Coordinates of C-alpha atoms in Angstrom, one line a residue:
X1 CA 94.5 143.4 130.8
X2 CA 94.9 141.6 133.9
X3 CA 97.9 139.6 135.4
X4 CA 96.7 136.3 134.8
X5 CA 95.1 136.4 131.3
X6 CA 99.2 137.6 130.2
X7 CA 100.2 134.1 132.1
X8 CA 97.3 131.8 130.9
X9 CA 98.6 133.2 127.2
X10 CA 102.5 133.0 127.7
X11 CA 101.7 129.6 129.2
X12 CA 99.4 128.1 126.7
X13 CA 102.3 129.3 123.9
X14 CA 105.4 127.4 126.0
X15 CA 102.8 124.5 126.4
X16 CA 103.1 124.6 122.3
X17 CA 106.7 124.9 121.9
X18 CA 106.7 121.5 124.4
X19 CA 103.9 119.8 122.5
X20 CA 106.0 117.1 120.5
X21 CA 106.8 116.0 124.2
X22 CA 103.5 115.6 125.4
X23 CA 101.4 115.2 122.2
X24 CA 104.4 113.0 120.3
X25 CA 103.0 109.9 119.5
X26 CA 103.3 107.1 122.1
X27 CA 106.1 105.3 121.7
X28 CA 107.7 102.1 123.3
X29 CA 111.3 101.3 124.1
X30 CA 111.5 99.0 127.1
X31 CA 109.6 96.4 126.9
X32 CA 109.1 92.5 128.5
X33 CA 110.2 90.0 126.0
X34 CA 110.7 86.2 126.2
X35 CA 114.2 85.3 126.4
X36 CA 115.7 83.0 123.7
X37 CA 118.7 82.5 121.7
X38 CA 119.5 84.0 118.4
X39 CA 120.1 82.0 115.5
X40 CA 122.0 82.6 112.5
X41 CA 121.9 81.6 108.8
X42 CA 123.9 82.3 105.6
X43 CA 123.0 84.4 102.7
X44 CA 122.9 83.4 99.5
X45 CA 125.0 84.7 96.5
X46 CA 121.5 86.4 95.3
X47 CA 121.7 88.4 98.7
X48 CA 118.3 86.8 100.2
X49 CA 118.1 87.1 103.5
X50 CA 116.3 85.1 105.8
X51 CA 115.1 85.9 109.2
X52 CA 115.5 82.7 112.0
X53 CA 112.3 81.8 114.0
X54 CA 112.2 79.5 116.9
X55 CA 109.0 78.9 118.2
X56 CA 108.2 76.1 120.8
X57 CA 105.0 77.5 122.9
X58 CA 106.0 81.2 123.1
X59 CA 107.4 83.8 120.6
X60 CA 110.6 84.0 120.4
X61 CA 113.5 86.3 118.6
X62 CA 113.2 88.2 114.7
X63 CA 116.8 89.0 114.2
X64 CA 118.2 91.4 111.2
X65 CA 121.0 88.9 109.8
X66 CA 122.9 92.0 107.8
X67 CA 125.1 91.4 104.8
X68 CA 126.7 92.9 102.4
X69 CA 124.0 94.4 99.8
X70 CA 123.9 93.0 96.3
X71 CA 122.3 95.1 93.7
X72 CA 119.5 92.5 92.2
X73 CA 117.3 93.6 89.8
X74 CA 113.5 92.5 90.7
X75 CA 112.6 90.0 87.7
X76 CA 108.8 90.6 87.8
X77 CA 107.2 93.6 88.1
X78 CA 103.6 95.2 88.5
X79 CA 102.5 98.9 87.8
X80 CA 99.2 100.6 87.9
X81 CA 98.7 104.7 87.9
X82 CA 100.0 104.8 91.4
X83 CA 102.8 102.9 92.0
X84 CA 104.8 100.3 90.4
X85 CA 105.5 96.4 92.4
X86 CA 109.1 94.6 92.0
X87 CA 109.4 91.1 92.6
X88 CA 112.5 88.9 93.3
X89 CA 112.1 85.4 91.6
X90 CA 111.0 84.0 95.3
X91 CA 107.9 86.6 95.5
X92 CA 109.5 88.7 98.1
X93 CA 109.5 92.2 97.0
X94 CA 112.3 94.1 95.6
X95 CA 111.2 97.5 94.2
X96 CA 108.0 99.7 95.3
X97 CA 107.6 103.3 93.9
X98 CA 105.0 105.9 94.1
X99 CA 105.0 107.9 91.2
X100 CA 102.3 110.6 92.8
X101 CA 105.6 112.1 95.5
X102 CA 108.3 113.2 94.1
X103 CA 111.5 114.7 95.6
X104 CA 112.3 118.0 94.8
X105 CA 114.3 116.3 91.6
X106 CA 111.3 115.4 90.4
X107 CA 112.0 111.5 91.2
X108 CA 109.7 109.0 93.0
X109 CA 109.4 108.3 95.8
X110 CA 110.9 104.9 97.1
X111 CA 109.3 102.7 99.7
X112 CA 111.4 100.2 98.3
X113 CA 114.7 99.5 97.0
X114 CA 117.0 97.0 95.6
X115 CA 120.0 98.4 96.7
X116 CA 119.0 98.4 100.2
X117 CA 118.8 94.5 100.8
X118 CA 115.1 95.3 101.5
X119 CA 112.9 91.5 101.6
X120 CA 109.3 92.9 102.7
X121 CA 107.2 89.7 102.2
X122 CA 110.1 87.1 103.7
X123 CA 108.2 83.6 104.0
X124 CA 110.1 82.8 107.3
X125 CA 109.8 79.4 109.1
X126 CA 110.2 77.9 112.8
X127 CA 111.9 74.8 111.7
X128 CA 115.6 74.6 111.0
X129 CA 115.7 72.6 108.5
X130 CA 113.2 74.7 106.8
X131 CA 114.8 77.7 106.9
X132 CA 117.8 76.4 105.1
X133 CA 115.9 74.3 102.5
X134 CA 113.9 77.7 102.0
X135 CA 117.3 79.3 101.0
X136 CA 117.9 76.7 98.1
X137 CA 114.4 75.9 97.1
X138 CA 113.6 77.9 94.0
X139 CA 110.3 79.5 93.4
X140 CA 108.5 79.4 89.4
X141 CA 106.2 81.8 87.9
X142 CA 103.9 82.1 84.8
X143 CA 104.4 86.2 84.9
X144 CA 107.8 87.6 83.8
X145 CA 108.7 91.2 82.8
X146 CA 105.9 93.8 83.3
X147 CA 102.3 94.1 84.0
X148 CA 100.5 97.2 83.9
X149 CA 97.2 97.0 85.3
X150 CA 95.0 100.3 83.9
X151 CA 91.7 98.8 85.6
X152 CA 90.2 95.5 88.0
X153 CA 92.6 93.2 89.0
X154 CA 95.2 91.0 87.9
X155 CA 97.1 87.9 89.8
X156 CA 100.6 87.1 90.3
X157 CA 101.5 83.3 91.4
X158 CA 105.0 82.3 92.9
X159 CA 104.8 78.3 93.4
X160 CA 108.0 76.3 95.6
X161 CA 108.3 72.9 95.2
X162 CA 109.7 71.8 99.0
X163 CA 110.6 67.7 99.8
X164 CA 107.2 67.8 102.2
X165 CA 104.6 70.0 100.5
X166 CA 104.2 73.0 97.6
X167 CA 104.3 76.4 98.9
X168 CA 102.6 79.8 96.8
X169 CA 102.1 82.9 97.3
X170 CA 99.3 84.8 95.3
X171 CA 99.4 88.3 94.4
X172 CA 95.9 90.2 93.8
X173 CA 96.5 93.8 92.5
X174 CA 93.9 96.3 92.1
X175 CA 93.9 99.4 89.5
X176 CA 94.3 102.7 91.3
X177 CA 95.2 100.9 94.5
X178 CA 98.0 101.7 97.3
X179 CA 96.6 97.9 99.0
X180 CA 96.9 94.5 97.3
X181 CA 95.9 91.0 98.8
X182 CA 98.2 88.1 99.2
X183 CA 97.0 84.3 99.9
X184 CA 99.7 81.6 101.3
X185 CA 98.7 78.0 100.3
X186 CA 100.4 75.2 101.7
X187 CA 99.4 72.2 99.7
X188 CA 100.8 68.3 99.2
X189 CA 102.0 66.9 95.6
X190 CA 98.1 65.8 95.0
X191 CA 96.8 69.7 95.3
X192 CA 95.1 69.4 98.6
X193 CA 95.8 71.9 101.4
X194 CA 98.2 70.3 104.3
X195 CA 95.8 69.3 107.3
X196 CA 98.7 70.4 109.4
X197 CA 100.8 73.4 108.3
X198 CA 104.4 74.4 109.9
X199 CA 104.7 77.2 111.5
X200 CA 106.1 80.0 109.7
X201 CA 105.9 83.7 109.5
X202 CA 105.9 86.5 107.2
X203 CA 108.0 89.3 107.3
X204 CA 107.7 93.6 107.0
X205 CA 111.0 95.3 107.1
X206 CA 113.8 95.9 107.8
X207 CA 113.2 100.0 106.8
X208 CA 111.2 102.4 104.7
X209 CA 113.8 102.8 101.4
X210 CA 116.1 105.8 101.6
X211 CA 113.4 107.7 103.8
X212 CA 115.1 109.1 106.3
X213 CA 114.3 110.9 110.0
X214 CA 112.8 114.6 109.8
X215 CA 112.2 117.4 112.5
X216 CA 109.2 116.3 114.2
X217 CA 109.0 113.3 112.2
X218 CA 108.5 109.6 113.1
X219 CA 110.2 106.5 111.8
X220 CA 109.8 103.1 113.6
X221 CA 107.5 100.2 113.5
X222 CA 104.0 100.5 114.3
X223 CA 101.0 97.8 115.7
X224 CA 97.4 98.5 116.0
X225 CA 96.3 95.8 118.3
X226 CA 93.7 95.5 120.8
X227 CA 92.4 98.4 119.6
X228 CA 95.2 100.0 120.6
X229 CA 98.1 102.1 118.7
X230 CA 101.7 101.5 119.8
X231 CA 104.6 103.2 117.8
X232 CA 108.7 102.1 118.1
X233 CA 111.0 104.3 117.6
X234 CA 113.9 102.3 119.4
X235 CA 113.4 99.0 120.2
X236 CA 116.1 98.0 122.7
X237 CA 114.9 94.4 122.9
X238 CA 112.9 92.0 120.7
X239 CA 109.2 92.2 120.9
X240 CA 107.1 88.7 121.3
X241 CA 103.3 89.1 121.8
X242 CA 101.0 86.8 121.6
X243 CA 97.7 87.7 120.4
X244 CA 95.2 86.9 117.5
X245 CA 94.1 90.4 117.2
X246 CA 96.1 92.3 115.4
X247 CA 95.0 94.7 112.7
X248 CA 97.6 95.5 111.1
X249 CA 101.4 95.3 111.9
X250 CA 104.3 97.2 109.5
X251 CA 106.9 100.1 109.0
X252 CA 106.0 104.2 109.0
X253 CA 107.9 107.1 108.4
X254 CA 106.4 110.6 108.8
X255 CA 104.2 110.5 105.2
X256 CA 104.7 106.9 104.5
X257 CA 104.1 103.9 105.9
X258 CA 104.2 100.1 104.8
X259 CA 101.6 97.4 106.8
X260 CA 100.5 94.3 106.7
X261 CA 97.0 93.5 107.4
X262 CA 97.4 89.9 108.9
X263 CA 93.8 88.6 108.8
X264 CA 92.1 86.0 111.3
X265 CA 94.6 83.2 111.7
X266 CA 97.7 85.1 113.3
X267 CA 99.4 83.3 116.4
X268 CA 100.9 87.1 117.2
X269 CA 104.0 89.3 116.2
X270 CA 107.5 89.8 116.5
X271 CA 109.4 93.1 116.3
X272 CA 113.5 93.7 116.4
X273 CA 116.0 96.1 115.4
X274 CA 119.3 96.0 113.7
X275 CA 121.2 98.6 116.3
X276 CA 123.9 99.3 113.5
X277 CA 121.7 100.2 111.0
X278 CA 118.5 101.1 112.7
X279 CA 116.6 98.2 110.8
X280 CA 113.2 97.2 111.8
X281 CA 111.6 93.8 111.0
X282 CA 107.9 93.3 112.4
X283 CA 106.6 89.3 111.6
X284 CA 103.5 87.5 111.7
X285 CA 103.5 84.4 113.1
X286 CA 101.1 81.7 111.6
X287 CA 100.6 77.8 112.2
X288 CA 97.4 77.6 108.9
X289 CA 98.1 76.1 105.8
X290 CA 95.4 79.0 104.5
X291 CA 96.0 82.5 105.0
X292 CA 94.6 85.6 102.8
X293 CA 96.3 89.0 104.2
X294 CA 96.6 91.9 102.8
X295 CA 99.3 94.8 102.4
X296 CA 99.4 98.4 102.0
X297 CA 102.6 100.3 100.6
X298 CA 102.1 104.2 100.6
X299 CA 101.7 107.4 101.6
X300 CA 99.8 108.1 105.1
X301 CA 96.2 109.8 103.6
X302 CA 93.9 109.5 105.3
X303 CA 91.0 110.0 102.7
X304 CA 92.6 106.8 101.3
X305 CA 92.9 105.0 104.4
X306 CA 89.7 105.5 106.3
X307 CA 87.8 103.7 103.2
X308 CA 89.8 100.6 103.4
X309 CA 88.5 99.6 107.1
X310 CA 91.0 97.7 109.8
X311 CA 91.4 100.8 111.4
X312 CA 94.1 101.8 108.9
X313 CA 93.8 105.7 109.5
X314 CA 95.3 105.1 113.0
X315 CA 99.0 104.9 111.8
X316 CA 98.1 108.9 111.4
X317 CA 98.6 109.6 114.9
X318 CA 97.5 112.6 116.0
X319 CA 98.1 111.7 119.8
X320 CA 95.8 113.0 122.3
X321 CA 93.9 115.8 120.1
X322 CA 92.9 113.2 117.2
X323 CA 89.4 113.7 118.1
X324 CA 89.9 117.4 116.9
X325 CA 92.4 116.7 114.4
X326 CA 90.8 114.3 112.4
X327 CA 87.1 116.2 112.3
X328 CA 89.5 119.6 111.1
X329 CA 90.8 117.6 108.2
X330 CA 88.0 116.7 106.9
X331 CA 86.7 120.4 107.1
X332 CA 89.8 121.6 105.5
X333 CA 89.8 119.0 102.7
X334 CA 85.9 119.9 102.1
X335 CA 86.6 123.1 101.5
X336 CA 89.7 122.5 99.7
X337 CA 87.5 120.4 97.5
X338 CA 85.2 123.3 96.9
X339 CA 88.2 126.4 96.0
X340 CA 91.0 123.8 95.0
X341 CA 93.7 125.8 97.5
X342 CA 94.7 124.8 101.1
X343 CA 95.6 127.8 101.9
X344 CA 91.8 129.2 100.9
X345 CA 90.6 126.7 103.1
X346 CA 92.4 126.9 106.0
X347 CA 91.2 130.3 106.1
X348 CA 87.5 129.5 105.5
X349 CA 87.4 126.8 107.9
X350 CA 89.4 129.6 110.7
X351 CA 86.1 132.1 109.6
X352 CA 83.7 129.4 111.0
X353 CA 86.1 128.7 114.0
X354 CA 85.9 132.3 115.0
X355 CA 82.5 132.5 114.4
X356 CA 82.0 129.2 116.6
X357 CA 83.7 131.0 119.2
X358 CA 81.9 134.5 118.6
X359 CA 79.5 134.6 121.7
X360 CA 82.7 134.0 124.1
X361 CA 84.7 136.4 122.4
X362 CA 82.4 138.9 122.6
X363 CA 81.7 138.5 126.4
X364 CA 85.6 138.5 126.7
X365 CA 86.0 141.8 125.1
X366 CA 83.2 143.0 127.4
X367 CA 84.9 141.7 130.5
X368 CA 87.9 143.3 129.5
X369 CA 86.5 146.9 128.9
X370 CA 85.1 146.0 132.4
X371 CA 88.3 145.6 133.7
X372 CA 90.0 148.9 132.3
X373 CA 86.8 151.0 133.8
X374 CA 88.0 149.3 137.2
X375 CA 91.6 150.5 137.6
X376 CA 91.6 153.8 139.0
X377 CA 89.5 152.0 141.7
X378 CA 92.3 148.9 141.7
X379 CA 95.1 151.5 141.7
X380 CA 92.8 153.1 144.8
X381 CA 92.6 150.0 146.5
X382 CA 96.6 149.1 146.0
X383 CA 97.8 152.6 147.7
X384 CA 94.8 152.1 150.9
X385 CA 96.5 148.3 151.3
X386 CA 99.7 148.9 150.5
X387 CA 101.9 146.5 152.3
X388 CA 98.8 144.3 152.8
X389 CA 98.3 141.3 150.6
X390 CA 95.7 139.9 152.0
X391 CA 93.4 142.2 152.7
X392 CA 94.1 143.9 149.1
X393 CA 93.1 140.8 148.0
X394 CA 90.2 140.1 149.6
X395 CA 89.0 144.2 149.0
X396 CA 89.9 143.8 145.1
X397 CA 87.5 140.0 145.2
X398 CA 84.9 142.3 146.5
X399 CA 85.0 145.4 143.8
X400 CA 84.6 142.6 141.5
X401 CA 81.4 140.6 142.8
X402 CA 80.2 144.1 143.6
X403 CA 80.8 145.4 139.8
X404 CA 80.0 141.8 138.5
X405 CA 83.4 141.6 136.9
X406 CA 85.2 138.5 136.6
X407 CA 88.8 138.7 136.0
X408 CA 89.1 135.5 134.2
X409 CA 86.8 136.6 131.7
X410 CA 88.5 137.6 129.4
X411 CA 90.7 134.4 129.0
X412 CA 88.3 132.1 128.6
X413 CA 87.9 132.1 124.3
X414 CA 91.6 132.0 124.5
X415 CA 92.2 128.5 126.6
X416 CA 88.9 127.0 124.8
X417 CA 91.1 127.9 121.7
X418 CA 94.3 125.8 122.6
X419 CA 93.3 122.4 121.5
X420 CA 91.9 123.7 118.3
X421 CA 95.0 125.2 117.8
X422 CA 97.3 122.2 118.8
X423 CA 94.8 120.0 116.8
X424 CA 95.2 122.1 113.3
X425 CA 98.9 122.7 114.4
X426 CA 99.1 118.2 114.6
X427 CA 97.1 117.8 111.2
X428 CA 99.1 120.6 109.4
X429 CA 102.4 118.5 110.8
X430 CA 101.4 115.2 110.2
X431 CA 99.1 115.3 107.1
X432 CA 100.6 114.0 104.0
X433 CA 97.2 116.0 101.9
X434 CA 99.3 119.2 103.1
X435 CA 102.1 118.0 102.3
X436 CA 103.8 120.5 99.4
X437 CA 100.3 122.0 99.1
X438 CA 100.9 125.7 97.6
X439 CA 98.6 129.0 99.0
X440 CA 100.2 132.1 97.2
X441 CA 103.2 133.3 95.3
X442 CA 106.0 132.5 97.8
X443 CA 103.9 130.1 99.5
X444 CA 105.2 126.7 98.0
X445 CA 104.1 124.0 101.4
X446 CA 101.7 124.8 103.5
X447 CA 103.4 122.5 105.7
X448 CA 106.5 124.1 106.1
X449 CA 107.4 127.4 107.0
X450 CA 107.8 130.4 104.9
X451 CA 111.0 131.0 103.7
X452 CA 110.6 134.4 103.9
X453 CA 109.1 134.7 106.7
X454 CA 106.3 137.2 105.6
X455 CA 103.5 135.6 107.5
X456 CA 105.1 134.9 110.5
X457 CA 106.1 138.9 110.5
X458 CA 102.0 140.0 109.5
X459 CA 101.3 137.9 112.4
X460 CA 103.3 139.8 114.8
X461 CA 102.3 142.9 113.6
X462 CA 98.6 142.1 113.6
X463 CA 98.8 140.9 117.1
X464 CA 100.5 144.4 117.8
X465 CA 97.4 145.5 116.4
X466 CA 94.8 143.7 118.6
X467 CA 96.9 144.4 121.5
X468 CA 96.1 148.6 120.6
X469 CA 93.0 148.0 119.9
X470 CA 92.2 146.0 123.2
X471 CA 91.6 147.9 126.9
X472 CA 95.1 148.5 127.9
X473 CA 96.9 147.5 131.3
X474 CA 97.4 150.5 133.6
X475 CA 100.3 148.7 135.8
X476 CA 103.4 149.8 133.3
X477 CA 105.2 146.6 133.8
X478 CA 102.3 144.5 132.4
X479 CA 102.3 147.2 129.5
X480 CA 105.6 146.5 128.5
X481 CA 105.2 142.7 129.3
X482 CA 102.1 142.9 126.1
X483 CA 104.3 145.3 124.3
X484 CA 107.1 142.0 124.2
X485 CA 104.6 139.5 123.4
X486 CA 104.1 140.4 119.8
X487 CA 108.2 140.2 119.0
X488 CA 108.2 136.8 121.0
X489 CA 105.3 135.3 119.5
X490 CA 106.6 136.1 115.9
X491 CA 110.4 134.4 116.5
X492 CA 108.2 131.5 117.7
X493 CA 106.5 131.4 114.9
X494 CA 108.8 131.4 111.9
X495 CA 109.8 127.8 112.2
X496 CA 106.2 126.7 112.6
X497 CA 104.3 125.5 108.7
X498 CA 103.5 128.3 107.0
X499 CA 99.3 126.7 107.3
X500 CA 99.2 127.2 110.5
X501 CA 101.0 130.8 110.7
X502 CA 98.2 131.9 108.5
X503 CA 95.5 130.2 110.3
X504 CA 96.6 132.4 113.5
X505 CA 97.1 135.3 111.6
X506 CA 93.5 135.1 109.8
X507 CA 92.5 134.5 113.6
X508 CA 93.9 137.7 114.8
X509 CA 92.7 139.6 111.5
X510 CA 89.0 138.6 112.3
X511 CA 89.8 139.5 116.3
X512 CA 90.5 142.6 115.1
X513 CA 87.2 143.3 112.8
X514 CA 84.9 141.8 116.3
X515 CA 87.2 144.1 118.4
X516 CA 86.2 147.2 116.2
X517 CA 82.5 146.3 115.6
X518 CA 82.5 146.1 119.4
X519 CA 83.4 149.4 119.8
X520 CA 81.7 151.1 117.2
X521 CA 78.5 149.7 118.6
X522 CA 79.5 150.6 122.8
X523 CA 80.0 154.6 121.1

């Protein structure tokens, strides 16, 4: 095998072990921010926080005013098959679990949580006065206890009675929905909307429950705007933008994610981070007395997602190879669909890469057996030049235009390969459908690794196979340099999920198969 198809290999590999470097997604640290000056206000005994705005012609600062967390048990709750809704008495939300992901104790998953001083849904105003009046005012509702919702819709109303106008904020919950809608009405004593609104802003935030950072896992705030993805995973300074596009705005983790989907009348958003406890708020801004949003609490699928429109799906980033990674998930959860195992399809759907890539494999197996006839001639023309670089190299460039060989042949299906295989090795990562999807037996998650590392080890010994199998290098020291190869690859490979493992190891089992049909078929 010659020189450079060893390099173009041991390079695409370290190019993997690098890839949450250069496919991580994009995310923002240092950015240019209007300068202001932070405000404070009190909490109340009921632990509700509220989040000072200042606006007078630009943005200005969201700041995470921390207290002492009060354990307060959300008065009004909703629950449909999916998740169940906890509201505080002033609509802001309290309690959000998904009863489809469970921890390992067999508990569910918490976006939300009392105990965490968490106030996703904040009503937050420019105005002083405002603010603190919005910290006394109390907030009345016709729904107490809780709703279960088995199928359409049901409404949940929280009305304030403020000196200058009636606030409410209306709930719309949909059976066998992650995403409800919310409508703010400002409105006078006589029931008519205000002509002229204050500004005020709602509130995501400050964090995603008792999630917590994982290897390779993401856990910031997120913006799709301008048709555009940015993700924050630090924000050293607060974030003011401007803008009326936004399409959605909100909190993610590496599964999970909570967004708000702001609708037509935004003035822009804020974002800030509470450096003690790595809190993140992100606020829309709004100046209409109108405003129907919506928000989505739950896990990252994509299946789910793409439906709902507002370019939802993009909070699964898949960086730079999401033109590949999306396409292989659906082809994986098609065939899923069809055998009912991951695993099963992530086999299938390597089958029909390998057979997509057939024709070049089969020319590189044919430039390699080309090769191996050419190196007692090679070996030939390195003792006639010996000493002589150059004119070795231009002598070898001329056995191989004379023999029609290229040297490069044989590395071609190999770097066509790498972004399939960082694209599967991003969607096995990042895909909550994989997430604690058995195969087989031992095989629990096909998005971790195996615990006992049996796949990682078949892998290694399969590639030990191909290598035999495969026109061997004359020059010893590339010999021993394939010989390594297979022990190096496999200690790469047992951290790596277990799906992808067996994707490369089915790869290298159906390698093997073309490499003896080859054969059989040259005899």
């Amino acid at each position: 095998m010659d020189k450079r198809l060893i390099i173009a290999i041991t390079l695409s590999f370290a190019v993997l072990a690098a890839s949450q470097f250069f496919f991580a997604p994009k995310q923002s640290s240092n950015v240019n921010t209007t300068k202001v000056t932070a405000q404070t206000t009190e909490t109340t005994a009921n632990s509700k926080k509220k989040i000072p705005v200042n606006i007078s012609g630009t943005l200005s600062k969201v700041s995470d005013n921390t207290s002492v967390p009060v354990k307060v048990v959300p008065s009004v709750k909703f629950r449909n098959s999916l998740m169940s809704v906890g509201f505080y008495s002033d609509g802001t939300i309290g309690s959000v679990k998904l009863f489809k992901y469970k921890d390992k104790k067999g508990i569910p998953t918490e976006l939300v949580s009392p105990q965490n001083n968490f106030r996703p849904l904040q009503i937050v105003f420019a105005d002083k006065k405002l603010n603190s009046e919005a910290d006394k005012v109390k907030y009345k509702t016709a729904v107490n206890g809780e709703t279960t919702l088995r199928e359409g819709t049901t409404t949940i109303t929280f009305t304030a009675r403020f000196k200058e106008f009636i606030l409410k904020k209306i709930f719309t919950f949909h059976a066998d929905k992650y995403i409800y809608d919310i409508h703010i009405v400002f409105e006078n004593y006589s029931g008519d909307k205000l002509l002229k609104s204050p500004v005020w802003g709602i509130a995501i935030g400050p964090h995603l429950g008792h999630l917590k950072k994982k290897k390779y896992g993401f856990l910031g705030a997120a913006v799709y705007s301008n048709g555009k993805l940015k993700e924050y995973k630090k924000i050293k300074k607060e974030i003011n933008k401007k803008t009326s596009d936004i399409s959605w705005i909100g909190l993610e983790s590496k599964y999970f994610t909570s967004l708000l989907i702001p609708g037509k009348d935004a003035l822009g958003f804020q974002m800030s981070e509470d450096a003690l406890s790595s809190s993140f708020y992100t606020t829309v801004l709004y100046r209409s007395s109108d405003v129907k949003s919506r928000v989505y609490m739950g896990p990252k699928e994509y299946f789910r997602l793409k439906p709902l429109g507002h370019n939802l799906f993009y909070i699964i980033n898949y960086g730079m190879l999401g033109f590949l990674a999306r396409p292989l998930l659906v082809v994986l959860h098609f065939f899923f669909k069809l055998f009912g195992n991951y695993g099963v399809a992530i086999i299938v759907t390597t089958f029909i890469i390998r057979l997509f890539f057939a024709p070049l494999s089969h020319k590189s197996f044919k430039s390699m057996k080309k090769m191996k006839d050419l190196q007692p001639k090679i070996k030939e023309l390195r003792q006639k030049f010996k000493g002589k670089p150059e004119q070795l190299n231009k002598a070898t460039m001329e056995l191989y235009k004379r023999y029609k060989v290229n040297p490069m042949g044989g590395c071609l299906p190999i770097v066509l390969q790498i972004p399939v295989f960082f694209a599967l090795y991003k969607v096995l990562l990042s895909s909550i459908e994989l997430r604690g999807a058995p195969f087989i037996f031992w095989i629990k998650d096909l998005s971790a690794a195996d615990p006992y590392y049996i796949t990682p080890i078949l892998m290694g010994a399969s590639m030990f196979l191909q290598q035999k199998l495969q026109p061997s290098a004359v020059d010893p020291r590339q010999a021993k340099i394939m010989l390594a190869l297979p022990i190096v690859f496999t200690f790469m490979f047992l951290g790596f999920p277990a799906g992808l493992v067996i994707y490369w190891l089915t790869n290298n089992i159906l390698a093997i198969a073309q490499q003896v049909l080859i054969d059989n078929k040259s005899k």
